[in-house]
C-alpha atoms as a PDB file:
ATOM      1  CA  MET A   1     -18.829  15.316 -27.916  1.00  0.00           C
ATOM      2  CA  THR A   2     -22.372  15.850 -26.511  1.00  0.00           C
ATOM      3  CA  VAL A   3     -22.779  13.800 -23.379  1.00  0.00           C
ATOM      4  CA  PRO A   4     -25.605  11.241 -24.518  1.00  0.00           C
ATOM      5  CA  ASP A   5     -28.924  11.579 -23.152  1.00  0.00           C
ATOM      6  CA  MET A   6     -29.373   8.560 -21.075  1.00  0.00           C
ATOM      7  CA  THR A   7     -32.912   9.211 -19.520  1.00  0.00           C
ATOM      8  CA  ASP A   8     -34.999   7.122 -21.456  1.00  0.00           C
ATOM      9  CA  ALA A   9     -32.694   4.152 -21.179  1.00  0.00           C
ATOM     10  CA  LEU A  10     -32.514   4.881 -17.308  1.00  0.00           C
ATOM     11  CA  LEU A  11     -36.345   5.178 -17.135  1.00  0.00           C
ATOM     12  CA  LYS A  12     -36.409   1.312 -18.811  1.00  0.00           C
ATOM     13  CA  LEU A  13     -33.752   0.078 -16.053  1.00  0.00           C
ATOM     14  CA  ASP A  14     -36.051   1.568 -13.514  1.00  0.00           C
ATOM     15  CA  ARG A  15     -38.916  -0.224 -14.857  1.00  0.00           C
ATOM     16  CA  ALA A  16     -36.755  -3.197 -14.683  1.00  0.00           C
ATOM     17  CA  ARG A  17     -35.996  -2.805 -11.161  1.00  0.00           C
ATOM     18  CA  LYS A  18     -39.850  -2.478 -10.148  1.00  0.00           C
ATOM     19  CA  HIS A  19     -40.462  -5.565 -12.152  1.00  0.00           C
ATOM     20  CA  ILE A  20     -37.486  -7.499 -10.278  1.00  0.00           C
ATOM     21  CA  ASN A  21     -38.932  -6.465  -6.945  1.00  0.00           C
ATOM     22  CA  ASP A  22     -42.286  -7.423  -7.695  1.00  0.00           C
ATOM     23  CA  LEU A  23     -41.197 -10.878  -8.869  1.00  0.00           C
ATOM     24  CA  GLU A  24     -39.145 -11.059  -5.522  1.00  0.00           C
ATOM     25  CA  ILE A  25     -42.677 -10.968  -3.496  1.00  0.00           C
ATOM     26  CA  LYS A  26     -44.213 -12.984  -6.165  1.00  0.00           C
ATOM     27  CA  ILE A  27     -41.681 -15.896  -5.983  1.00  0.00           C
ATOM     28  CA  SER A  28     -41.583 -15.632  -2.035  1.00  0.00           C
ATOM     29  CA  SER A  29     -45.329 -15.787  -1.904  1.00  0.00           C
ATOM     30  CA  PHE A  30     -45.427 -19.182  -4.145  1.00  0.00           C
ATOM     31  CA  LEU A  31     -42.626 -20.647  -2.286  1.00  0.00           C
ATOM     32  CA  ASN A  32     -44.830 -20.033   0.906  1.00  0.00           C
ATOM     33  CA  THR A  33     -47.623 -22.258  -0.233  1.00  0.00           C
ATOM     34  CA  ASP A  34     -48.131 -25.982   0.107  1.00  0.00           C
ATOM     35  CA  PHE A  35     -46.844 -26.956  -3.090  1.00  0.00           C
ATOM     36  CA  TYR A  36     -44.644 -29.845  -1.806  1.00  0.00           C
ATOM     37  CA  ARG A  37     -44.808 -32.712   0.561  1.00  0.00           C
ATOM     38  CA  LEU A  38     -41.892 -34.423   2.593  1.00  0.00           C
ATOM     39  CA  SER A  39     -42.249 -37.944   3.679  1.00  0.00           C
ATOM     40  CA  ILE A  40     -40.037 -40.889   4.831  1.00  0.00           C
ATOM     41  CA  GLU A  41     -40.386 -44.447   3.494  1.00  0.00           C
ATOM     42  CA  PRO A  42     -38.536 -47.473   3.440  1.00  0.00           C
ATOM     43  CA  ASP A  43     -36.543 -48.177   0.151  1.00  0.00           C
ATOM     44  CA  GLU A  44     -37.320 -51.756  -1.634  1.00  0.00           C
ATOM     45  CA  GLY A  45     -35.112 -53.858   0.445  1.00  0.00           C
ATOM     46  CA  ASN A  46     -36.639 -52.288   3.756  1.00  0.00           C
ATOM     47  CA  THR A  47     -33.004 -51.702   5.151  1.00  0.00           C
ATOM     48  CA  SER A  48     -33.019 -47.881   4.367  1.00  0.00           C
ATOM     49  CA  ALA A  49     -35.229 -44.685   5.227  1.00  0.00           C
ATOM     50  CA  LEU A  50     -35.648 -42.310   2.430  1.00  0.00           C
ATOM     51  CA  VAL A  51     -36.928 -39.073   2.979  1.00  0.00           C
ATOM     52  CA  LYS A  52     -38.927 -38.348  -0.113  1.00  0.00           C
ATOM     53  CA  LEU A  53     -39.810 -35.007  -2.143  1.00  0.00           C
ATOM     54  CA  GLU A  54     -43.070 -34.303  -3.858  1.00  0.00           C
ATOM     55  CA  THR A  55     -43.842 -31.194  -5.576  1.00  0.00           C
ATOM     56  CA  PHE A  56     -47.493 -30.891  -6.564  1.00  0.00           C
ATOM     57  CA  HIS A  57     -47.690 -28.038  -9.350  1.00  0.00           C
ATOM     58  CA  ASP A  58     -45.648 -25.992 -11.445  1.00  0.00           C
ATOM     59  CA  VAL A  59     -44.679 -22.458 -11.086  1.00  0.00           C
ATOM     60  CA  ASP A  60     -47.187 -19.926 -10.983  1.00  0.00           C
ATOM     61  CA  LYS A  61     -47.408 -18.093 -14.758  1.00  0.00           C
ATOM     62  CA  GLU A  62     -47.415 -15.074 -13.248  1.00  0.00           C
ATOM     63  CA  ILE A  63     -43.814 -15.518 -12.157  1.00  0.00           C
ATOM     64  CA  ASN A  64     -43.319 -16.229 -15.818  1.00  0.00           C
ATOM     65  CA  LEU A  65     -45.052 -13.096 -17.242  1.00  0.00           C
ATOM     66  CA  ILE A  66     -43.084 -10.921 -14.754  1.00  0.00           C
ATOM     67  CA  LEU A  67     -39.897 -12.673 -15.415  1.00  0.00           C
ATOM     68  CA  GLY A  68     -40.252 -11.930 -19.187  1.00  0.00           C
ATOM     69  CA  ASP A  69     -41.147  -7.911 -18.283  1.00  0.00           C
ATOM     70  CA  ALA A  70     -38.135  -7.696 -16.480  1.00  0.00           C
ATOM     71  CA  VAL A  71     -35.993  -9.108 -19.042  1.00  0.00           C
ATOM     72  CA  SER A  72     -37.638  -7.069 -21.571  1.00  0.00           C
ATOM     73  CA  ASN A  73     -36.727  -3.857 -20.008  1.00  0.00           C
ATOM     74  CA  LEU A  74     -33.452  -4.756 -19.112  1.00  0.00           C
ATOM     75  CA  ARG A  75     -32.603  -5.494 -22.896  1.00  0.00           C
ATOM     76  CA  SER A  76     -34.477  -2.409 -23.903  1.00  0.00           C
ATOM     77  CA  SER A  77     -32.567  -0.384 -21.984  1.00  0.00           C
ATOM     78  CA  LEU A  78     -29.394  -1.548 -23.602  1.00  0.00           C
ATOM     79  CA  ASP A  79     -31.022  -0.620 -27.476  1.00  0.00           C
ATOM     80  CA  TYR A  80     -32.121   2.724 -25.644  1.00  0.00           C
ATOM     81  CA  ALA A  81     -28.546   3.604 -24.767  1.00  0.00           C
ATOM     82  CA  PHE A  82     -27.224   2.735 -28.106  1.00  0.00           C
ATOM     83  CA  ILE A  83     -29.511   5.109 -29.601  1.00  0.00           C
ATOM     84  CA  ALA A  84     -28.392   7.783 -27.194  1.00  0.00           C
ATOM     85  CA  VAL A  85     -25.059   7.085 -27.957  1.00  0.00           C
ATOM     86  CA  CYS A  86     -25.774   7.357 -31.657  1.00  0.00           C
ATOM     87  CA  LYS A  87     -27.579  10.503 -31.421  1.00  0.00           C
ATOM     88  CA  ALA A  88     -25.014  12.423 -29.728  1.00  0.00           C
ATOM     89  CA  THR A  89     -22.107  11.685 -31.986  1.00  0.00           C
ATOM     90  CA  THR A  90     -23.887  11.223 -35.622  1.00  0.00           C
ATOM     91  CA  GLY A  91     -27.390  12.536 -35.003  1.00  0.00           C
ATOM     92  CA  ILE A  92     -28.685   9.075 -36.417  1.00  0.00           C
ATOM     93  CA  ILE A  93     -30.666   6.761 -34.394  1.00  0.00           C
ATOM     94  CA  ASP A  94     -31.120   3.911 -36.909  1.00  0.00           C
ATOM     95  CA  GLN A  95     -27.800   2.489 -36.826  1.00  0.00           C
ATOM     96  CA  GLY A  96     -29.620  -0.906 -35.185  1.00  0.00           C
ATOM     97  CA  GLY A  97     -29.583  -1.967 -31.670  1.00  0.00           C
ATOM     98  CA  PHE A  98     -26.995  -2.517 -28.781  1.00  0.00           C
ATOM     99  CA  PRO A  99     -24.265  -4.944 -30.357  1.00  0.00           C
ATOM    100  CA  PHE A 100     -24.487  -8.850 -29.697  1.00  0.00           C
ATOM    101  CA  ALA A 101     -22.638 -11.554 -30.841  1.00  0.00           C
ATOM    102  CA  ASN A 102     -22.036 -15.550 -30.398  1.00  0.00           C
ATOM    103  CA  THR A 103     -18.034 -15.107 -30.996  1.00  0.00           C
ATOM    104  CA  GLU A 104     -15.808 -12.299 -29.859  1.00  0.00           C
ATOM    105  CA  ASN A 105     -14.789 -12.069 -33.919  1.00  0.00           C
ATOM    106  CA  ASP A 106     -18.195 -11.731 -34.803  1.00  0.00           C
ATOM    107  CA  LEU A 107     -18.826  -8.707 -31.805  1.00  0.00           C
ATOM    108  CA  THR A 108     -15.828  -6.923 -33.134  1.00  0.00           C
ATOM    109  CA  GLY A 109     -17.309  -6.544 -36.478  1.00  0.00           C
ATOM    110  CA  ARG A 110     -20.376  -5.474 -35.166  1.00  0.00           C
ATOM    111  CA  ILE A 111     -18.922  -2.997 -32.835  1.00  0.00           C
ATOM    112  CA  ASN A 112     -16.606  -1.644 -35.619  1.00  0.00           C
ATOM    113  CA  LYS A 113     -19.315  -1.305 -38.110  1.00  0.00           C
ATOM    114  CA  THR A 114     -22.128   0.176 -36.230  1.00  0.00           C
ATOM    115  CA  VAL A 115     -20.624   1.650 -32.881  1.00  0.00           C
ATOM    116  CA  PRO A 116     -20.044   5.754 -33.198  1.00  0.00           C
ATOM    117  CA  GLU A 117     -15.823   6.147 -33.307  1.00  0.00           C
ATOM    118  CA  ALA A 118     -15.808   8.259 -29.845  1.00  0.00           C
ATOM    119  CA  PHE A 119     -17.302   5.119 -28.401  1.00  0.00           C
ATOM    120  CA  LYS A 120     -15.331   2.339 -29.944  1.00  0.00           C
ATOM    121  CA  LYS A 121     -12.896   2.061 -27.039  1.00  0.00           C
ATOM    122  CA  CYS A 122     -15.477   2.361 -24.432  1.00  0.00           C
ATOM    123  CA  PHE A 123     -17.374  -0.852 -26.073  1.00  0.00           C
ATOM    124  CA  PHE A 124     -14.252  -2.636 -27.127  1.00  0.00           C
ATOM    125  CA  ASP A 125     -12.938  -2.330 -23.263  1.00  0.00           C
ATOM    126  CA  HIS A 126     -16.386  -3.090 -21.381  1.00  0.00           C
ATOM    127  CA  VAL A 127     -18.886  -4.554 -23.795  1.00  0.00           C
ATOM    128  CA  LYS A 128     -17.908  -8.354 -24.006  1.00  0.00           C
ATOM    129  CA  THR A 129     -21.652  -9.260 -25.043  1.00  0.00           C
ATOM    130  CA  TYR A 130     -20.512 -12.867 -26.812  1.00  0.00           C
ATOM    131  CA  LYS A 131     -21.093 -16.179 -25.540  1.00  0.00           C
ATOM    132  CA  GLY A 132     -18.730 -17.433 -22.805  1.00  0.00           C
ATOM    133  CA  GLY A 133     -17.309 -13.634 -22.839  1.00  0.00           C
ATOM    134  CA  ALA A 134     -17.095 -11.229 -19.483  1.00  0.00           C
ATOM    135  CA  GLY A 135     -20.330  -9.874 -20.821  1.00  0.00           C
ATOM    136  CA  HIS A 136     -21.909 -13.599 -21.319  1.00  0.00           C
ATOM    137  CA  ASP A 137     -24.945 -12.714 -18.923  1.00  0.00           C
ATOM    138  CA  LEU A 138     -25.998  -9.836 -20.944  1.00  0.00           C
ATOM    139  CA  TRP A 139     -25.602 -12.046 -24.227  1.00  0.00           C
ATOM    140  CA  LEU A 140     -27.600 -14.538 -22.051  1.00  0.00           C
ATOM    141  CA  LEU A 141     -30.194 -11.746 -21.409  1.00  0.00           C
ATOM    142  CA  ASN A 142     -30.696 -10.906 -25.204  1.00  0.00           C
ATOM    143  CA  GLU A 143     -31.346 -14.655 -25.929  1.00  0.00           C
ATOM    144  CA  LEU A 144     -33.831 -14.675 -23.149  1.00  0.00           C
ATOM    145  CA  ARG A 145     -35.810 -11.820 -24.777  1.00  0.00           C
ATOM    146  CA  ASN A 146     -35.558 -13.197 -28.037  1.00  0.00           C
ATOM    147  CA  THR A 147     -37.129 -16.223 -26.604  1.00  0.00           C
ATOM    148  CA  ASP A 148     -39.995 -14.220 -24.717  1.00  0.00           C
ATOM    149  CA  LYS A 149     -41.050 -11.967 -27.718  1.00  0.00           C
ATOM    150  CA  HIS A 150     -42.925 -15.228 -28.865  1.00  0.00           C
ATOM    151  CA  ARG A 151     -43.551 -17.373 -25.887  1.00  0.00           C
ATOM    152  CA  LEU A 152     -43.363 -17.065 -21.895  1.00  0.00           C
ATOM    153  CA  LEU A 153     -40.156 -18.006 -20.679  1.00  0.00           C
ATOM    154  CA  LEU A 154     -40.103 -21.142 -18.843  1.00  0.00           C
ATOM    155  CA  THR A 155     -39.202 -21.644 -15.037  1.00  0.00           C
ATOM    156  CA  THR A 156     -38.702 -24.595 -12.803  1.00  0.00           C
ATOM    157  CA  VAL A 157     -38.960 -24.949  -8.979  1.00  0.00           C
ATOM    158  CA  SER A 158     -35.556 -26.800  -7.583  1.00  0.00           C
ATOM    159  CA  ILE A 159     -34.786 -27.729  -3.750  1.00  0.00           C
ATOM    160  CA  ALA A 160     -31.349 -26.035  -3.041  1.00  0.00           C
ATOM    161  CA  GLY A 161     -31.211 -27.892   0.216  1.00  0.00           C
ATOM    162  CA  ILE A 162     -33.034 -28.813   3.541  1.00  0.00           C
ATOM    163  CA  THR A 163     -32.321 -27.934   7.000  1.00  0.00           C
ATOM    164  CA  ALA A 164     -33.060 -30.400   9.435  1.00  0.00           C
ATOM    165  CA  ASP A 165     -32.618 -32.121  13.039  1.00  0.00           C
ATOM    166  CA  PHE A 166     -32.287 -35.841  13.097  1.00  0.00           C
ATOM    167  CA  VAL A 167     -30.881 -38.745  15.136  1.00  0.00           C
ATOM    168  CA  LEU A 168     -28.453 -41.183  13.355  1.00  0.00           C
ATOM    169  CA  GLY A 169     -27.617 -44.100  15.678  1.00  0.00           C
ATOM    170  CA  THR A 170     -26.793 -42.534  19.033  1.00  0.00           C
ATOM    171  CA  ASN A 171     -25.867 -39.110  17.189  1.00  0.00           C
ATOM    172  CA  LYS A 172     -28.024 -35.936  17.479  1.00  0.00           C
ATOM    173  CA  PHE A 173     -27.607 -33.391  14.700  1.00  0.00           C
ATOM    174  CA  TYR A 174     -29.189 -30.021  15.079  1.00  0.00           C
ATOM    175  CA  ASN A 175     -30.165 -27.255  12.220  1.00  0.00           C
ATOM    176  CA  CYS A 176     -28.189 -29.126   9.458  1.00  0.00           C
ATOM    177  CA  THR A 177     -27.939 -27.827   6.160  1.00  0.00           C
ATOM    178  CA  ILE A 178     -27.878 -30.685   3.381  1.00  0.00           C
ATOM    179  CA  GLY A 179     -27.409 -29.019  -0.286  1.00  0.00           C
ATOM    180  CA  LEU A 180     -29.417 -31.240  -2.779  1.00  0.00           C
ATOM    181  CA  THR A 181     -30.829 -31.129  -5.997  1.00  0.00           C
ATOM    182  CA  ALA A 182     -34.211 -32.438  -7.117  1.00  0.00           C
ATOM    183  CA  GLY A 183     -36.860 -32.441  -9.665  1.00  0.00           C
ATOM    184  CA  GLN A 184     -40.770 -33.156  -9.339  1.00  0.00           C
ATOM    185  CA  THR A 185     -40.076 -35.953  -7.230  1.00  0.00           C
ATOM    186  CA  GLY A 186     -36.609 -37.046  -5.588  1.00  0.00           C
ATOM    187  CA  TYR A 187     -34.957 -38.696  -2.428  1.00  0.00           C
ATOM    188  CA  LEU A 188     -33.230 -36.538  -0.342  1.00  0.00           C
ATOM    189  CA  ILE A 189     -31.606 -38.433   2.392  1.00  0.00           C
ATOM    190  CA  LYS A 190     -30.797 -42.270   2.691  1.00  0.00           C
ATOM    191  CA  ALA A 191     -29.770 -43.626   5.786  1.00  0.00           C
ATOM    192  CA  PRO A 192     -29.908 -47.274   7.389  1.00  0.00           C
ATOM    193  CA  MET A 193     -33.657 -48.524   8.664  1.00  0.00           C
ATOM    194  CA  GLY A 194     -34.030 -48.238  12.429  1.00  0.00           C
ATOM    195  CA  GLU A 195     -30.819 -45.632  12.599  1.00  0.00           C
ATOM    196  CA  PHE A 196     -32.476 -42.606  11.310  1.00  0.00           C
ATOM    197  CA  ASP A 197     -35.514 -40.439  12.916  1.00  0.00           C
ATOM    198  CA  LEU A 198     -36.123 -36.904  11.860  1.00  0.00           C
ATOM    199  CA  THR A 199     -36.874 -35.065  15.457  1.00  0.00           C
ATOM    200  CA  LYS A 200     -38.770 -32.217  13.109  1.00  0.00           C
ATOM    201  CA  GLN A 201     -39.855 -31.537   9.804  1.00  0.00           C
ATOM    202  CA  PRO A 202     -37.037 -30.971   7.623  1.00  0.00           C
ATOM    203  CA  ARG A 203     -37.222 -27.284   6.314  1.00  0.00           C
ATOM    204  CA  PRO A 204     -36.867 -26.934   2.529  1.00  0.00           C
ATOM    205  CA  ALA A 205     -34.876 -24.273   0.738  1.00  0.00           C
ATOM    206  CA  PHE A 206     -36.535 -23.979  -2.750  1.00  0.00           C
ATOM    207  CA  SER A 207     -35.076 -21.849  -6.025  1.00  0.00           C
ATOM    208  CA  VAL A 208     -37.224 -20.866  -8.678  1.00  0.00           C
ATOM    209  CA  GLN A 209     -34.659 -21.166 -12.139  1.00  0.00           C
ATOM    210  CA  ILE A 210     -34.876 -19.990 -15.791  1.00  0.00           C
ATOM    211  CA  ALA A 211     -35.362 -23.640 -17.619  1.00  0.00           C
ATOM    212  CA  GLU A 212     -34.556 -22.494 -21.395  1.00  0.00           C
ATOM    213  CA  PRO A 213     -31.905 -25.092 -22.924  1.00  0.00           C
ATOM    214  CA  PRO A 214     -29.776 -25.058 -24.377  1.00  0.00           C
ATOM    215  CA  HIS A 215     -28.071 -21.494 -22.961  1.00  0.00           C
ATOM    216  CA  ALA A 216     -29.954 -21.006 -19.757  1.00  0.00           C
ATOM    217  CA  ILE A 217     -30.503 -24.459 -17.705  1.00  0.00           C
ATOM    218  CA  ASN A 218     -31.389 -24.145 -14.015  1.00  0.00           C
ATOM    219  CA  VAL A 219     -30.360 -20.282 -13.916  1.00  0.00           C
ATOM    220  CA  PRO A 220     -31.683 -18.945 -10.863  1.00  0.00           C
ATOM    221  CA  VAL A 221     -34.142 -16.111 -11.267  1.00  0.00           C
ATOM    222  CA  LEU A 222     -33.411 -13.239  -8.996  1.00  0.00           C
ATOM    223  CA  PRO A 223     -29.770 -14.065  -8.773  1.00  0.00           C
ATOM    224  CA  PHE A 224     -29.197 -13.591 -12.476  1.00  0.00           C
ATOM    225  CA  LEU A 225     -31.891 -10.301 -12.661  1.00  0.00           C
ATOM    226  CA  ASN A 226     -30.151  -8.776  -9.560  1.00  0.00           C
ATOM    227  CA  PHE A 227     -26.441  -9.760 -11.200  1.00  0.00           C
ATOM    228  CA  VAL A 228     -27.249  -7.978 -14.944  1.00  0.00           C
ATOM    229  CA  HIS A 229     -28.936  -4.804 -13.323  1.00  0.00           C
ATOM    230  CA  PRO A 230     -26.130  -3.439 -11.792  1.00  0.00           C
ATOM    231  CA  GLN A 231     -24.012  -4.704 -14.863  1.00  0.00           C
ATOM    232  CA  ILE A 232     -26.011  -2.294 -16.993  1.00  0.00           C
ATOM    233  CA  GLU A 233     -26.070   0.594 -14.459  1.00  0.00           C
ATOM    234  CA  SER A 234     -22.440   0.146 -14.369  1.00  0.00           C
ATOM    235  CA  LEU A 235     -22.058   0.581 -17.941  1.00  0.00           C
ATOM    236  CA  PHE A 236     -24.366   3.263 -18.645  1.00  0.00           C
ATOM    237  CA  LYS A 237     -21.859   5.177 -16.054  1.00  0.00           C
ATOM    238  CA  ARG A 238     -19.152   4.630 -18.261  1.00  0.00           C
ATOM    239  CA  ILE A 239     -20.569   5.843 -21.337  1.00  0.00           C
ATOM    240  CA  THR A 240     -21.869   8.989 -20.155  1.00  0.00           C
ATOM    241  CA  ALA A 241     -18.211   9.343 -18.220  1.00  0.00           C
ATOM    242  CA  LEU A 242     -16.831   9.605 -21.570  1.00  0.00           C
END
């Protein structure tokens, strides 16, 4: 059996890595801008102090654009690999693309129908690209690429937590990290009025997330891409090791 020539697939994967690196820089730059404000205000009954977060504008669309490029190249690398497999075993390169399905049974049918016999076991063992399967993230990648064909993928900024120094009553707290979830506007901390005081400006940590319901809700952009990339790389190694 001829070893599949994965050159083109690996080029696509390398291009995806470049887009991911560019995205890391772009997101870091965006999160360093003054796109939010933190303030302390009393609640309606004037009994509690509320730390309030407000964000002033949406994610830079350049981030959405680069995200789409990364998703597209990752997804295309799988099709390129599948074509290499077909070409090496049958000489035919038009047997469809890399197999995805919404259920395990449907994926089994696609693998049986399209994957060359010599590679069927590899695909059955290591390609679980159906919703909820071991390859769910690759399945999600396929869903996102289908969306990106028609419009920019949507992202949002979510606050992951804040690190703050504060006084509560007679107790002093330093470098306390508080995990939070907030939208455009949200109250992060509630404490008794007169007993709570920030001793320095809180340091919020933000996350840029994919916002594409119903399948990708609050999926952190960079962790997702940095998880999928080595998954694909590992799969390519398995294919060429046969």
